[in-house]
Short mmCIF file of C-alpha atoms and ligand atoms in Angstrom, two decimals:
data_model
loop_
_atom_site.label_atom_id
_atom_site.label_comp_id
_atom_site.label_asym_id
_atom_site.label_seq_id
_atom_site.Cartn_x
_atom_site.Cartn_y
_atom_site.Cartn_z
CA UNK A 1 -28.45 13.13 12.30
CA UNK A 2 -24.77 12.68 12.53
CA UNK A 3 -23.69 9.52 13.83
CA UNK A 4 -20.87 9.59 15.81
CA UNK A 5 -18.64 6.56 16.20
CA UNK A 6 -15.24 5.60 17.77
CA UNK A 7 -14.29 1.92 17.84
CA UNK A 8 -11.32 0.04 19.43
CA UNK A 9 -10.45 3.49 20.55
CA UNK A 10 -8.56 1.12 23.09
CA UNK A 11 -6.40 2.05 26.26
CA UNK A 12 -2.96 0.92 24.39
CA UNK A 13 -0.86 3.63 26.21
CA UNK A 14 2.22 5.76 24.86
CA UNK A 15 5.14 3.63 23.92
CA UNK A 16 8.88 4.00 24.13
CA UNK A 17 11.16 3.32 20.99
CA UNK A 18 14.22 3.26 20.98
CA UNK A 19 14.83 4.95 17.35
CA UNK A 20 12.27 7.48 17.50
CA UNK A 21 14.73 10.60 17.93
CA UNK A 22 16.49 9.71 14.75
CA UNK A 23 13.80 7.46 13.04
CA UNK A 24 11.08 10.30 13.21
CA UNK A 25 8.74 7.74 11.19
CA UNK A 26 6.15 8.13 14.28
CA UNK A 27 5.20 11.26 15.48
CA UNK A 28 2.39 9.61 17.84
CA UNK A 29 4.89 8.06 20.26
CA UNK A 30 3.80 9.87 23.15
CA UNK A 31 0.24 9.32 22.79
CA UNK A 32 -2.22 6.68 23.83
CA UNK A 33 -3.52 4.71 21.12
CA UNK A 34 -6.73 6.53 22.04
CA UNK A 35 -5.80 9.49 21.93
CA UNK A 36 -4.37 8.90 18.27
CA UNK A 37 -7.44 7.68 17.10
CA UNK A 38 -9.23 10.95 18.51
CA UNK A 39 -6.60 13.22 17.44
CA UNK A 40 -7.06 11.67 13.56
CA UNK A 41 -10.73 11.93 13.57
CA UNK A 42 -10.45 15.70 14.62
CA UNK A 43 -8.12 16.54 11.89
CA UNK A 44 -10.62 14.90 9.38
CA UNK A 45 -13.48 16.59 10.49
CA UNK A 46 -11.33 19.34 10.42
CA UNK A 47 -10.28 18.85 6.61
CA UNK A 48 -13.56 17.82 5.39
CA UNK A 49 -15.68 20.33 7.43
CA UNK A 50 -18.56 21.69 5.27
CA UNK A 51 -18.00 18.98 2.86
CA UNK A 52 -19.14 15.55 4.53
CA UNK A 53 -19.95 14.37 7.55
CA UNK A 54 -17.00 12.35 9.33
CA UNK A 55 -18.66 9.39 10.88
CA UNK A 56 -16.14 7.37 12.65
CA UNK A 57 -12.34 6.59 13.20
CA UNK A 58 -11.60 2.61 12.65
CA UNK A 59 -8.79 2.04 14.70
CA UNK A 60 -7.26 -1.15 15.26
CA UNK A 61 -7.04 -3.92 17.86
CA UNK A 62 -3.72 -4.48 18.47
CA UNK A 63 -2.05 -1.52 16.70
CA UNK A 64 1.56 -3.44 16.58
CA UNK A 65 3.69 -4.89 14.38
CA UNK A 66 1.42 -4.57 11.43
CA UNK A 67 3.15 -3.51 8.56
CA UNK A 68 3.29 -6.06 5.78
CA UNK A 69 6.07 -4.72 3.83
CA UNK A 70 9.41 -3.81 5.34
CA UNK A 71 12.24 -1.99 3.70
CA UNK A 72 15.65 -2.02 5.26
CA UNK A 73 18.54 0.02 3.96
CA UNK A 74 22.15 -1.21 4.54
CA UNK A 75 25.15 0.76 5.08
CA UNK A 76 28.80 0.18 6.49
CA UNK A 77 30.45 2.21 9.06
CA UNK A 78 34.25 3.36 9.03
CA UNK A 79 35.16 0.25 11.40
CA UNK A 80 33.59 -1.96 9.13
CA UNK A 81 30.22 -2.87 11.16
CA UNK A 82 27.50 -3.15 8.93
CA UNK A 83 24.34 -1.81 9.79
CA UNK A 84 20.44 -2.04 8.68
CA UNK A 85 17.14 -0.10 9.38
CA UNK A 86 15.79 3.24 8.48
CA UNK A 87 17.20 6.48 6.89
CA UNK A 88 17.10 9.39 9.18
CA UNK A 89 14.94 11.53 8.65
CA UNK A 90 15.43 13.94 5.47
CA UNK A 91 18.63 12.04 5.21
CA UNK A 92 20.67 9.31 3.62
CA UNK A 93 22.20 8.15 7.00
CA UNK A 94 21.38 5.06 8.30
CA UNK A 95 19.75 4.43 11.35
CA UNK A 96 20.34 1.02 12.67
CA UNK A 97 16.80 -0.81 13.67
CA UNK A 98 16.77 -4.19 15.06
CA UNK A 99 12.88 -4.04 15.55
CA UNK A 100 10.07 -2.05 14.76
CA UNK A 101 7.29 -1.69 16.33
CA UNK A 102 4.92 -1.14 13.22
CA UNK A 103 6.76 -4.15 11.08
CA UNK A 104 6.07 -7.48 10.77
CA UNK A 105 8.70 -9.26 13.28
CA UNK A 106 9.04 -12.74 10.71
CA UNK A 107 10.44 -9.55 8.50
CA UNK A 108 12.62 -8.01 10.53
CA UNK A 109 14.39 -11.60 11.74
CA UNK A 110 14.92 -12.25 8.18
CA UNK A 111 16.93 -8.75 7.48
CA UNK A 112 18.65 -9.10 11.04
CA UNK A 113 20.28 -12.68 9.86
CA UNK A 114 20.73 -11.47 6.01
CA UNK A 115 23.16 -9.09 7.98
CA UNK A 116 24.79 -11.22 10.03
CA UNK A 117 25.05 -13.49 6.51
CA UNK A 118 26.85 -11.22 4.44
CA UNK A 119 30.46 -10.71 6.12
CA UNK A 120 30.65 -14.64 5.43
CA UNK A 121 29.77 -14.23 1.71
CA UNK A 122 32.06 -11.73 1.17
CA UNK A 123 29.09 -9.18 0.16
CA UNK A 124 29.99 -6.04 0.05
CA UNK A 125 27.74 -2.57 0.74
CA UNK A 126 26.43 -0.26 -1.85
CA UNK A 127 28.35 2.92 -0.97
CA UNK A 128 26.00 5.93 -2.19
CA UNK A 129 28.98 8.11 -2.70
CA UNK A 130 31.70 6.56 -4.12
CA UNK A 131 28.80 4.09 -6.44
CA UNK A 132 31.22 0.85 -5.13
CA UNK A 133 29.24 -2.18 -3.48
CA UNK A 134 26.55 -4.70 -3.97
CA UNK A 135 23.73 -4.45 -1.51
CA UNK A 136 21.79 -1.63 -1.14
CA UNK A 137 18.34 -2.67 0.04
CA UNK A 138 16.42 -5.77 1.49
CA UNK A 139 12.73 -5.74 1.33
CA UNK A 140 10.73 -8.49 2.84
CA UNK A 141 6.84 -8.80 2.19
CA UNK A 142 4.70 -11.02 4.20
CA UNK A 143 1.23 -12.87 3.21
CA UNK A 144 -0.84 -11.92 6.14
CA UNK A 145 -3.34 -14.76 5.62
CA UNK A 146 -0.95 -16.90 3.58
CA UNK A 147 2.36 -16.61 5.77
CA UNK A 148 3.96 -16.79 2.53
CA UNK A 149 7.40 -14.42 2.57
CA UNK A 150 8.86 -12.47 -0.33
CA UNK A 151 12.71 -11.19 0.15
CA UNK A 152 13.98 -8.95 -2.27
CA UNK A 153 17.86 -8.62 -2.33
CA UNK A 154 18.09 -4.72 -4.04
CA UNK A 155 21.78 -4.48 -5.24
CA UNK A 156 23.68 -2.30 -7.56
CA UNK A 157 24.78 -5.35 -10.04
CA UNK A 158 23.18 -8.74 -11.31
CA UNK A 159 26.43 -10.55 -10.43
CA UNK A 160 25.61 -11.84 -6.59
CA UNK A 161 28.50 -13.85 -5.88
CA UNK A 162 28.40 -17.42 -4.78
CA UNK A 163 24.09 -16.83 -5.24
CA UNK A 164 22.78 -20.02 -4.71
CA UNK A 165 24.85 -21.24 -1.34
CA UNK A 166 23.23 -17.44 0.11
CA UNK A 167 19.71 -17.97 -0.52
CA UNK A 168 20.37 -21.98 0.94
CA UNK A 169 21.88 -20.51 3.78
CA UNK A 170 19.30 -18.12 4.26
CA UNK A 171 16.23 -20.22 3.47
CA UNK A 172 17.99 -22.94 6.33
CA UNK A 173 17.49 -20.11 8.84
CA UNK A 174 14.10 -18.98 7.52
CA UNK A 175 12.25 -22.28 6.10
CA UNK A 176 9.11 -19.60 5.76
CA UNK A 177 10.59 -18.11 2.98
CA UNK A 178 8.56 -18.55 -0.25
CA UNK A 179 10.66 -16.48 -2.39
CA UNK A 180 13.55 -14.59 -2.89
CA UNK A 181 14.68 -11.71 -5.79
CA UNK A 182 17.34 -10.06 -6.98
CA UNK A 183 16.42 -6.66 -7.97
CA UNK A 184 19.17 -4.66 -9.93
CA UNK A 185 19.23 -0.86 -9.20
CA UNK A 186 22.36 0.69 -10.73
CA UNK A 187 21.31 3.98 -10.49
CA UNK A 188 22.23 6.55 -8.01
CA UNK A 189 18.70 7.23 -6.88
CA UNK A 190 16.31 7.51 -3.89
CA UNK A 191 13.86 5.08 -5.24
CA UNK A 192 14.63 1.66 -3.45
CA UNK A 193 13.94 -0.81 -6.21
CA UNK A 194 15.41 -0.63 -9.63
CA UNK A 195 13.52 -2.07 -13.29
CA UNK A 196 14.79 -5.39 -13.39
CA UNK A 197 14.18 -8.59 -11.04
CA UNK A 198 15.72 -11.63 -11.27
CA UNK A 199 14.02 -14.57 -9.63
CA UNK A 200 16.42 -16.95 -7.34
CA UNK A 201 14.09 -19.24 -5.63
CA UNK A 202 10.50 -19.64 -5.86
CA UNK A 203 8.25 -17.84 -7.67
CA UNK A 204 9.34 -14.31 -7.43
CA UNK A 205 5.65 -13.10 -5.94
CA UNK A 206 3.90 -14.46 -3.00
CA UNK A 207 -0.35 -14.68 -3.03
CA UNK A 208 -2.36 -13.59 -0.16
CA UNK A 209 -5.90 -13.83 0.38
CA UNK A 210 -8.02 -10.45 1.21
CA UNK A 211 -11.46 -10.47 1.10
CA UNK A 212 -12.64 -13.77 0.05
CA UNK A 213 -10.11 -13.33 -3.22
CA UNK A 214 -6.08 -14.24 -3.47
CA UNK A 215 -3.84 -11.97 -4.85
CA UNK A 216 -0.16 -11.87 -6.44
CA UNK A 217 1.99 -9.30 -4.84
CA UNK A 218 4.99 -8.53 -6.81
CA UNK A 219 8.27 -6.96 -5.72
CA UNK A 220 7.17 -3.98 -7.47
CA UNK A 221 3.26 -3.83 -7.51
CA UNK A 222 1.63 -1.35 -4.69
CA UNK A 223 -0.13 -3.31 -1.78
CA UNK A 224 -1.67 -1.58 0.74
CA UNK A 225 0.68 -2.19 3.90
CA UNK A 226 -1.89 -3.21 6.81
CA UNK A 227 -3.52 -5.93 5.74
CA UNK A 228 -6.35 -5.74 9.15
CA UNK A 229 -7.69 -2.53 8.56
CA UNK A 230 -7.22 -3.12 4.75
CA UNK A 231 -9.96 -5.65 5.00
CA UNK A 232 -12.28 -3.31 7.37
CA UNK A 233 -11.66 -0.46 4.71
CA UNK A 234 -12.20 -2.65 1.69
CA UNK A 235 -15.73 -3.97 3.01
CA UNK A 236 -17.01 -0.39 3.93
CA UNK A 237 -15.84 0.94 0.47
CA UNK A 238 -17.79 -1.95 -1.76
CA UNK A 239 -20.85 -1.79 1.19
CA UNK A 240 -21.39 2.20 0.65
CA UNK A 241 -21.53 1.24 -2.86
CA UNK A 242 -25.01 -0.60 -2.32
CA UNK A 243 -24.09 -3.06 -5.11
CA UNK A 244 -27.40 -4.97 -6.75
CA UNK A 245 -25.27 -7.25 -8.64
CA UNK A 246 -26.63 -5.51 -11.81
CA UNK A 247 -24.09 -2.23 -11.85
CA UNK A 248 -21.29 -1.46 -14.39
CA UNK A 249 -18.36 -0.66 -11.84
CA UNK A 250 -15.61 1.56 -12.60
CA UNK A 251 -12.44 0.37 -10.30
CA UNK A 252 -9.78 3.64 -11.20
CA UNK A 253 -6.11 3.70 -9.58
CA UNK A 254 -6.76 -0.17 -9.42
CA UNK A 255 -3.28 -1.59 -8.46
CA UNK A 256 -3.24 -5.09 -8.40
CA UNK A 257 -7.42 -5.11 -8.64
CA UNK A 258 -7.78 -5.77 -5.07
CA UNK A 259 -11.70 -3.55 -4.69
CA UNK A 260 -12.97 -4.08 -8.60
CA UNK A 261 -12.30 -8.11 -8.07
CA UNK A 262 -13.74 -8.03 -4.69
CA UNK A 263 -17.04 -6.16 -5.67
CA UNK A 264 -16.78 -8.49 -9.04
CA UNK A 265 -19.28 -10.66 -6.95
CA UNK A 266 -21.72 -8.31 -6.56
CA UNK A 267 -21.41 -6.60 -10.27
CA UNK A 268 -22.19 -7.20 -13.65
CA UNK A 269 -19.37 -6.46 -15.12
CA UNK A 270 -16.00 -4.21 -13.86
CA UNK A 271 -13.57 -1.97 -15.86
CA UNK A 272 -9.81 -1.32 -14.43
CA UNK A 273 -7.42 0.99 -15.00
CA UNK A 274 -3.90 1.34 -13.83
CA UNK A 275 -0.88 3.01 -14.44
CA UNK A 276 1.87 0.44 -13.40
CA UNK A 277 2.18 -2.43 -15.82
CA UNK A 278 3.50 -4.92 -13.24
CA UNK A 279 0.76 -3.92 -11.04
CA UNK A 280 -1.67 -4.17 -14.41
CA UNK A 281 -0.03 -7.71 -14.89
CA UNK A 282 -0.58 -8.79 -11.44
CA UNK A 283 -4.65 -7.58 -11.89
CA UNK A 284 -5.01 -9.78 -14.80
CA UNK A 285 -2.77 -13.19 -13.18
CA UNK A 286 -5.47 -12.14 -10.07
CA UNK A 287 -8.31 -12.38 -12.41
CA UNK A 288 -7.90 -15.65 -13.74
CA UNK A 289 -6.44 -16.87 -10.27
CA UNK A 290 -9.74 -16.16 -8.78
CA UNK A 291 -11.64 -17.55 -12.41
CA UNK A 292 -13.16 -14.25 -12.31
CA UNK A 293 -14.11 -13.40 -15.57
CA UNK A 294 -16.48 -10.13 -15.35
CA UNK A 295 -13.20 -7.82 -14.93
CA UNK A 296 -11.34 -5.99 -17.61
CA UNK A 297 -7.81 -4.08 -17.13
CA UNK A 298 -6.67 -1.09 -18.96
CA UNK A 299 -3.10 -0.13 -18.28
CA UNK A 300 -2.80 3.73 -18.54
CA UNK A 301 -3.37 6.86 -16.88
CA UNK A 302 -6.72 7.46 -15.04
CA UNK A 303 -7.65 10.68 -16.70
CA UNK A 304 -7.02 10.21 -20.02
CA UNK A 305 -8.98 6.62 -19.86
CA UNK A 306 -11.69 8.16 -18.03
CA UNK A 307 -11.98 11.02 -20.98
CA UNK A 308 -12.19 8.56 -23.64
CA UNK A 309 -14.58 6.38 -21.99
CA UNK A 310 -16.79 9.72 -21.50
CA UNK A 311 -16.29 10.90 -25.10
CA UNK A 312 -17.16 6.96 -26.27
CA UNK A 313 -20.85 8.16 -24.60
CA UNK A 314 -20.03 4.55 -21.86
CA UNK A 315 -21.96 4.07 -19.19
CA UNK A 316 -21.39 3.41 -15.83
CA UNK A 317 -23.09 3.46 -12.52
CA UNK A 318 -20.23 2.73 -9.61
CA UNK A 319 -17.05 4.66 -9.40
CA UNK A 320 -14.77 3.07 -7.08
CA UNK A 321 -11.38 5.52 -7.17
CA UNK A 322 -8.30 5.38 -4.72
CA UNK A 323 -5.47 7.62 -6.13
CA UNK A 324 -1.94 8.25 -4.44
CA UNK A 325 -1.46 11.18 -2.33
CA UNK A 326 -1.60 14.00 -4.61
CA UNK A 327 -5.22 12.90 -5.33
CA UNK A 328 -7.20 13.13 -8.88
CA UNK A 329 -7.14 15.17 -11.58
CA UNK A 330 -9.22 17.61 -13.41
CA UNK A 331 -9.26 15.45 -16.65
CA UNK A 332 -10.84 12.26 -14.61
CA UNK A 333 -13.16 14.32 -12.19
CA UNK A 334 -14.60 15.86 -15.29
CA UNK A 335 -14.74 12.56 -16.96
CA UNK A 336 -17.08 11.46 -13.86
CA UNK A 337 -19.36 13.82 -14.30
CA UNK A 338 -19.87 13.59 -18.15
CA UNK A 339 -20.46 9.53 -17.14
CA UNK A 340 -22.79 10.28 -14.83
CA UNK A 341 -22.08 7.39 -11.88
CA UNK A 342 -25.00 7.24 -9.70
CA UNK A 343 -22.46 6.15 -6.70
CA UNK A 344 -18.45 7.42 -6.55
CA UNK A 345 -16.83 5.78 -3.74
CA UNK A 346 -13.36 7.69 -3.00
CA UNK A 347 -10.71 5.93 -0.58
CA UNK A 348 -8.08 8.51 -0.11
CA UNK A 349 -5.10 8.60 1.68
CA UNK A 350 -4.60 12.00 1.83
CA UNK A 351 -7.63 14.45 3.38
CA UNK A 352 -6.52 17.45 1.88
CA UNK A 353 -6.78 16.62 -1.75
CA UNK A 354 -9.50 14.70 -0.37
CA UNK A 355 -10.98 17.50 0.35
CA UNK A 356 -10.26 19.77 -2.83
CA UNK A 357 -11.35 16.54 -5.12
CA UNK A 358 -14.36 16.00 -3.27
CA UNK A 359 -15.08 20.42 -3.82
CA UNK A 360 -15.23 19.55 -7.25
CA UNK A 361 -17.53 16.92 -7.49
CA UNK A 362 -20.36 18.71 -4.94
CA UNK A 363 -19.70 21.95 -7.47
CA UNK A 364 -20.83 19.54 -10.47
CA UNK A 365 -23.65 17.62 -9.36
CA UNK A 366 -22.70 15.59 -6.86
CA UNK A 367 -23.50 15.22 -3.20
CA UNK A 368 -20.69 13.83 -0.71
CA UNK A 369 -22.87 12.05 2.05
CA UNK A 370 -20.71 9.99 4.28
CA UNK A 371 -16.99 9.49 5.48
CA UNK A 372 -15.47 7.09 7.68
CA UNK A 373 -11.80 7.34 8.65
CA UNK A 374 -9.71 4.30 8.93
CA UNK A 375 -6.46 3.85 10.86
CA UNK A 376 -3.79 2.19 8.48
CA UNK A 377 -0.78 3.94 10.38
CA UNK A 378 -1.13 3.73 13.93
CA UNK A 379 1.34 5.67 15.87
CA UNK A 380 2.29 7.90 12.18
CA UNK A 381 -0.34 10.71 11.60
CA UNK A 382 -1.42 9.22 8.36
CA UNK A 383 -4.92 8.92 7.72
CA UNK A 384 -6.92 6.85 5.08
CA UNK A 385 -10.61 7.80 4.28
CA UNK A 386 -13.36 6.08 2.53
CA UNK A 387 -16.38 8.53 1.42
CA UNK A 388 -19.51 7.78 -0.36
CA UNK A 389 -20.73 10.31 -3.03
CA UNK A 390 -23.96 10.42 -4.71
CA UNK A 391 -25.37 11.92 -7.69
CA UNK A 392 -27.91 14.47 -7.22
CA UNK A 393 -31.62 14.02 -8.76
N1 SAH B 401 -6.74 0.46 -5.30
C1 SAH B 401 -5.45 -0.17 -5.10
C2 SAH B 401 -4.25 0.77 -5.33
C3 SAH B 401 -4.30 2.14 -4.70
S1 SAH B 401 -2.77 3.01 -4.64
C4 SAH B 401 -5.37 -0.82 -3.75
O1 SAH B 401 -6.15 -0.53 -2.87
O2 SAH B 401 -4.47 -1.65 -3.56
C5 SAH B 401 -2.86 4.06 -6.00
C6 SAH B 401 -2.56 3.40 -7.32
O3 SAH B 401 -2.69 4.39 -8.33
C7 SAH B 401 -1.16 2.83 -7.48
O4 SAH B 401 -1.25 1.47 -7.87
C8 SAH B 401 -0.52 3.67 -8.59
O5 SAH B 401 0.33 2.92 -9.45
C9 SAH B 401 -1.76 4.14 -9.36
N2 SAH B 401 -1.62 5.38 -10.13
C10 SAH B 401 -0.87 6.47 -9.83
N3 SAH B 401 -1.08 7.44 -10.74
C11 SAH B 401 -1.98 6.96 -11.63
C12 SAH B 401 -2.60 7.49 -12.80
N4 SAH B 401 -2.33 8.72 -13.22
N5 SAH B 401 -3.49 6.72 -13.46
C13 SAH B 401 -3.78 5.47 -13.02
N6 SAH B 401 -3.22 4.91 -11.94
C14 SAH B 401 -2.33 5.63 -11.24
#
């Protein structure tokens, strides 16, 4: 029997924003929280119909201001008023945001007295056109447990004039800040941050503790950006694993370890693999932060590591995989079945490749039994799933 399950589905009602004609970020403005939650479990069911069984929508308590990691780009208008906030959408033009509902508000005071800094400091404004200017982006992450604050100063050259009186001014206004970084991106690109960082107070990371473990977020590594329902998520995905403490786990599109140090616990031993060094050299600092010692990294491409593990004859008897959007590929998903997993958890963030990845595993052997969606992105039609597959006897 399918169990059917809707929790927190909560009476938060449609919301006004002030931005959301230009912003376009959330398309579930004029809906109840409710209803979102409803409307995201149909269009799961809907995706994974005939493949698994959709068994609930985890929405969240108080679906605000959640958003751990804020990114604000800065522009300057003909009169000379600069601005900060969000491109609009398909565009390069910036909307100006003061607030947002889904961000962190210790975030968004930092960026709304960075701008109010700079016209003192003489700091001028990346202009995307003519390449003249210093400040592009700021990008603040917050430790949801730890309070601790990263800012991240993204600007088109390493010389930040008069460097150290800005980040005493700012850190008088904001005493929460833990760190701040100077990341240099000289090219003309969409991609906010460039290569290099350069560290001007603190550490240049902050820690935060998920799950009974504390991790090292980088300016660069990926973090998953609500850290509530990252927790709920994280504790379904190791649970539908049924760990004995005896298994050889498998943790693929790792990050910065976050699920193969959490189920470390509960495992014999764990294998990584990730493609982004900084997030691969984050895994390992977590590792030893946490004196875990069960836990190996690999820093490389999913597929091709999976294939030589499978052509090395390894065992293994938990796949725990969580790609980015455009899902897995053919090379790992054949890989899985030549290795035989008796478990393969998926958390996807995407349904449709979801879907087509989850095809190919049923066609070879494997039985998808349960899926549970969770809300990550209230009031934006994302969805994130977690789905237990098993191999067949
Ligand atoms: N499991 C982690 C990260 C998930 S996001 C967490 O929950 O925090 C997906 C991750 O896959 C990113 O860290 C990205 O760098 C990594 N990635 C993308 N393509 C990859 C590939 N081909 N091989 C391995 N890792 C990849």
């Amino acid at each position: 029997m399918q169990e059917k399950k809707t929790e927190n589905s909560g009476e938060k009602k449609a919301v006004k924003c002030p931005y959301e004609k230009k912003c376009g970020g959330c398309s579930y403005l004029g809906m109840s929280y409710g209803e979102q939650l409803k409307k995201k479990e149909g269009f799961l069911k809907k995706t994974l119909k005939g493949i698994v069984p959709v068994k609930g929508m985890i929405g969240m308590e108080n679906p605000y201001h959640y958003r751990n990691k804020v990114n604000s780009a800065f522009a300057r208008k003909k009169d000379g008023t600069i601005i900060s906030g969000i491109y609009e959408q398909g565009t390069h033009k910036v909307v100006p945001v003061d607030q947002c509902l889904l961000e962190d508000l210790r975030a968004d005071a930092i960026i709304r007295d960075i701008r109010n800094l700079l016209k003192s400091f003489k700091i001028t404004i990346y202009n995307e056109d003519s390449g003249y200017g210093l400040l592009r982006h700021v990008m603040v992450r917050t430790g949801f447990t730890s309070g601790e604050v990263l800012v991240v100063l993204v600007c088109a050259s390493p010389i930040f004039p008069s460097k150290n009186n800005f980040v005493k001014a700012l850190r008088k206004l904001h005493p929460e800040i833990t760190t701040i970084v100077l990341n240099v991106n000289e090219r003309n690109t969409s991609m906010v941050l460039g290569k290099r960082d350069i560290v001007l107070f603190g550490r240049g990371y902050i820690e935060d503790e998920l799950c009974g473990c504390t991790f090292r977020i980088s300016p660069q590594s990926f973090y998953q950006v609500n850290p509530v329902q990252t927790k709920l998520l994280y504790e379904k995905a190791i649970s539908l694993a049924g760990l004995t403490g005896k298994e050889r786990i498998l943790d693929a599109y790792c990050g910065i370890g976050t699920i193969g140090l959490i189920a470390s616990k509960e495992a014999r031993e764990v294998i990584s693999v990730e493609l982004n060094p900084d997030a691969v050299r984050d895994a390992i600092a977590n590792a030893k932060r946490n004196r875990i010692q069960n836990v190996r990294f690999y820093q490389g491409d999913a597929g091709e590591f999976m294939v030589k593990l499978a052509d090395e004859g390894e065992k293994v008897d938990v796949v725990f995989m969580d790609p980015p959007r455009a899902g897995s590929d053919e090379a790992f998903l054949s890989s899985v079945v030549r290795l035989k997993p008796q478990k393969v958890v998926y958390v996807s963030c995407n349904p449709e490749t979801l879907a087509r990845d989850l095809k190919y595993l049923q066609k070879h052997g494997y039985e998808a039994k349960e899926a549970y969606g969770y809300d990550m992105f209230a009031w934006a039609d994302h969805v994130e799933t977690v789905c237990l597959l098993s191999r067949r006897k």
